Structure formats: structure tokens, C-alpha cells
Tab-separated table of C-alpha atoms in Angstrom:
chain	number	residue	atom	x	y	z
A	36	MET	CA	0.000	0.000	0.000
A	37	LEU	CA	2.835	2.368	0.874
A	38	GLU	CA	4.627	1.463	-2.354
A	39	LEU	CA	1.503	2.178	-4.397
A	40	ALA	CA	1.166	5.630	-2.857
A	41	GLU	CA	4.862	6.332	-3.427
A	42	ARG	CA	4.676	5.317	-7.098
A	43	LYS	CA	1.500	7.344	-7.608
A	44	ILE	CA	3.149	10.467	-6.186
A	45	LEU	CA	6.312	9.953	-8.258
A	46	ARG	CA	4.201	9.495	-11.403
A	47	GLN	CA	2.285	12.695	-10.664
A	48	ILE	CA	5.455	14.695	-9.971
A	49	GLN	CA	6.960	13.571	-13.282
A	50	GLY	CA	3.711	13.863	-15.240
A	51	LEU	CA	3.805	10.190	-16.228
A	52	PRO	CA	0.694	8.153	-17.086
A	53	ASN	CA	-0.621	5.558	-14.633
A	54	ASN	CA	0.474	2.644	-16.831
A	55	THR	CA	4.164	3.662	-16.789
A	56	ALA	CA	6.448	0.793	-15.756
A	57	ASN	CA	7.483	0.871	-12.104
A	58	MET	CA	11.167	0.772	-12.951
A	59	ALA	CA	10.878	3.873	-15.141
A	60	VAL	CA	9.080	5.781	-12.390
A	61	TYR	CA	11.949	5.204	-9.954
A	62	THR	CA	14.969	5.358	-12.260
A	63	LEU	CA	14.058	8.602	-14.008
A	64	VAL	CA	14.302	10.584	-10.763
A	65	GLY	CA	16.750	8.235	-9.045
A	66	ALA	CA	14.290	7.543	-6.247
A	67	GLU	CA	14.790	4.690	-3.825
A	68	PRO	CA	11.715	2.451	-3.504
A	69	ILE	CA	10.233	2.438	-0.017
A	70	ALA	CA	10.744	-1.346	0.148
A	71	ILE	CA	14.505	-0.851	-0.123
A	72	THR	CA	14.428	1.776	2.629
A	73	LEU	CA	12.547	-0.643	4.880
A	74	ASP	CA	15.010	-3.428	4.065
A	75	LYS	CA	17.931	-1.149	4.976
A	76	ASN	CA	16.279	-0.335	8.290
A	77	VAL	CA	15.691	-4.017	9.086
A	78	LEU	CA	19.301	-4.921	8.289
A	79	THR	CA	20.688	-1.954	10.240
A	80	PHE	CA	18.561	-2.806	13.272
A	81	PHE	CA	19.645	-6.446	13.052
A	82	MET	CA	23.345	-5.559	12.982
A	83	ASN	CA	22.925	-3.051	15.830
A	84	ILE	CA	21.526	-5.869	17.966
A	85	VAL	CA	24.223	-8.330	16.883
A	86	ARG	CA	27.058	-5.915	17.694
A	87	ASN	CA	25.983	-5.881	21.361
A	88	PRO	CA	26.295	-9.566	22.326
A	89	GLY	CA	25.651	-9.177	26.060
A	90	THR	CA	22.251	-7.535	25.737
A	91	ILE	CA	18.830	-9.067	26.208
A	92	GLU	CA	17.948	-8.151	22.619
A	93	CYS	CA	20.822	-10.256	21.298
A	94	GLU	CA	19.804	-13.201	23.485
A	95	ILE	CA	16.221	-12.936	22.222
A	96	LEU	CA	17.530	-12.879	18.658
A	97	ARG	CA	19.605	-16.012	19.278
A	98	ARG	CA	16.563	-17.732	20.783
A	99	GLN	CA	14.449	-16.732	17.788
A	100	ILE	CA	16.991	-18.316	15.451
A	101	VAL	CA	16.831	-21.599	17.349
A	102	PHE	CA	13.049	-21.780	17.741
A	103	SER	CA	11.776	-19.908	14.685
A	104	ASP	CA	9.444	-21.477	12.178
A	105	GLN	CA	10.521	-20.812	8.580
A	106	ARG	CA	7.003	-19.688	7.676
A	107	GLY	CA	6.590	-17.490	10.746
A	108	LYS	CA	6.313	-13.733	10.741
A	109	ASP	CA	8.832	-13.049	13.473
A	110	PHE	CA	11.736	-10.632	13.127
A	111	ILE	CA	14.422	-13.217	12.405
A	112	ASN	CA	12.465	-14.613	9.439
A	113	ARG	CA	12.145	-11.104	8.029
A	114	VAL	CA	15.901	-10.667	8.484
A	115	GLU	CA	16.656	-14.007	6.800
A	116	LYS	CA	14.430	-13.176	3.812
A	117	THR	CA	16.067	-9.776	3.474
A	118	LEU	CA	19.583	-11.222	3.738
A	119	SER	CA	18.853	-13.830	1.067
A	120	LYS	CA	17.140	-11.242	-1.164
A	121	TYR	CA	20.396	-9.275	-1.352
A	122	ASN	CA	22.700	-12.349	-1.485
A	123	LEU	CA	24.136	-11.800	1.984
A	124	LYS	CA	25.196	-14.565	4.370
A	125	SER	CA	22.818	-16.009	6.972
A	126	SER	CA	21.965	-14.315	10.248
A	127	SER	CA	23.843	-17.034	12.155
A	128	TYR	CA	27.039	-16.082	10.342
A	129	TYR	CA	26.684	-12.418	11.262
A	130	ILE	CA	25.889	-13.253	14.880
A	131	GLU	CA	29.174	-15.150	15.095
A	132	ASN	CA	31.106	-12.603	12.968
A	133	PRO	CA	29.531	-9.156	13.435
A	134	LEU	CA	30.774	-6.374	11.181
A	135	ASN	CA	31.448	-2.861	12.385
A	136	LYS	CA	29.006	-0.139	11.439
A	137	MET	CA	30.900	1.248	8.443
A	138	GLU	CA	31.688	-2.183	6.947
A	139	TRP	CA	28.039	-3.201	7.300
A	140	LYS	CA	26.694	0.003	5.733
A	141	ARG	CA	29.111	-0.330	2.826
A	142	LEU	CA	28.295	-4.022	2.268
A	143	VAL	CA	24.535	-3.473	2.444
A	144	GLY	CA	24.782	-0.443	0.150
A	145	ILE	CA	26.743	-2.391	-2.469
A	146	LYS	CA	24.373	-5.378	-2.364
A	147	ILE	CA	21.267	-3.186	-2.602
A	148	LYS	CA	22.674	-1.276	-5.582
A	149	GLU	CA	23.505	-4.573	-7.321
A	150	TYR	CA	20.032	-5.939	-6.602
A	151	TRP	CA	18.231	-2.831	-7.853
A	152	LYS	CA	20.376	-2.570	-10.975
A	153	ASN	CA	19.624	-6.234	-11.798
A	154	GLU	CA	15.909	-5.686	-11.150
A	155	CYS	CA	15.918	-2.691	-13.493
A	156	HIS	CA	17.672	-4.620	-16.262
A	157	ASN	CA	15.370	-7.637	-15.824
A	158	GLU	CA	12.258	-5.466	-16.037
A	159	LYS	CA	13.692	-3.689	-19.078
A	160	MET	CA	14.152	-7.053	-20.831
A	161	GLU	CA	10.607	-8.170	-19.962
A	162	LYS	CA	8.741	-5.049	-21.073
A	163	THR	CA	8.915	-3.845	-24.642
A	164	SER	CA	7.827	-0.343	-23.595
A	165	LEU	CA	11.182	0.087	-21.838
A	166	LYS	CA	13.436	-0.808	-24.757
A	167	TYR	CA	14.331	2.840	-25.452
A	168	ILE	CA	15.111	3.892	-21.894
A	169	GLU	CA	18.774	3.954	-20.938
A	170	ILE	CA	19.456	2.784	-17.391
A	171	GLN	CA	22.092	4.686	-15.466
A	172	ASN	CA	25.071	2.882	-13.926
A	173	ASN	CA	23.628	3.759	-10.528
A	174	PRO	CA	19.830	3.900	-10.869
A	175	LEU	CA	19.442	4.589	-7.129
A	176	ASN	CA	19.895	8.117	-5.830
A	177	GLU	CA	20.988	9.501	-9.197
A	178	ALA	CA	18.564	11.243	-11.540
A	179	HIS	CA	18.421	10.147	-15.162
A	180	ASN	CA	20.300	12.285	-17.684
A	181	ILE	CA	17.015	13.506	-19.142
A	182	TRP	CA	16.228	15.286	-15.854
A	183	LYS	CA	19.775	16.605	-15.556
A	184	SER	CA	19.378	18.319	-18.926
A	185	VAL	CA	16.370	20.348	-17.767
A	186	LYS	CA	17.233	23.902	-16.822
A	187	LYS	CA	16.517	24.743	-13.186
A	188	THR	CA	14.076	27.614	-12.892
A	189	ILE	CA	12.467	29.301	-9.943
A	190	VAL	CA	8.784	29.999	-10.353
A	191	LYS	CA	7.385	32.970	-8.462
A	192	MET	CA	3.842	32.774	-7.255
């Protein structure tokens, strides 16, 4: 629901029709989908817990790993799905070998950029309407060249 609202707003801002491909909506302005932002927050929270091994939160996390059901909706299952989505190692590995904050942010950033770039290219191959759009090297957080070519003007009201 949140993603639908985000895409609708981005379409309206850019003046794009409702049937515009999702990938085009995000890559033209270099916007980060809300799902990626949520995934970053989940992974950051997970590593913050893991880096403090003596806390109750870390003990609860360890217990969840042992007793969790793969189909459950608990936090550790969300973490595992997110880790596998971005081709990261399992939560058990990171509990035993926690990374410092900067290493983790860099690793997660690289994996998310790879994932999103692959998603963009896959969607471009699937949809014929996207065959003429050129995907940037970094489709996240970098506006498409077409928007960079527009002259910035200030409108007085």
C-alpha cells in the first residue's frame, strides 16, 4: 500500500501516465523504492543488535533463530528473507562474525545497488515499452540524464 502511494506520487510529480512501468518511475528521478528503505532499516537494526552480544535483545535474537518457524512472521524470518534477497550470508554467520558499522553500511549499500540494478535490467528485458530507456550505472539516488538536462528555474507565485 505504501509502495503504491509512493509510485502514484512519483508518477504525478513527473507527469507520467498511470500505466508507466514501475522501474521507469523510480529510475528517471533516481528515487529509492520504499521497500529498499525498509530493508535497509531491518538490516541496520539487526546488525545493531548483533554488535551488542551481552544484551537481552541479542539473546532474544539467538533464541528466535533456534526456535523460529521458517514460515513465521517473526523478526528473524524477516531478516533471513532480506539477507537472502540481497545475497548476503545467513543471520547465524553475522551473529558469530559481526561487522562494524561502516563495513556493514558499505556491504549493504553495495548489495542493494547490485540488486536494484539487476531488477531494473530484468524489467527492461521483460517489457517492450522500456526498450528505449537507458538505465544509469547507478539507478538509485541519481537522476536520469534527461532530468539533468532540464534547466533549473524558480517559479514565483
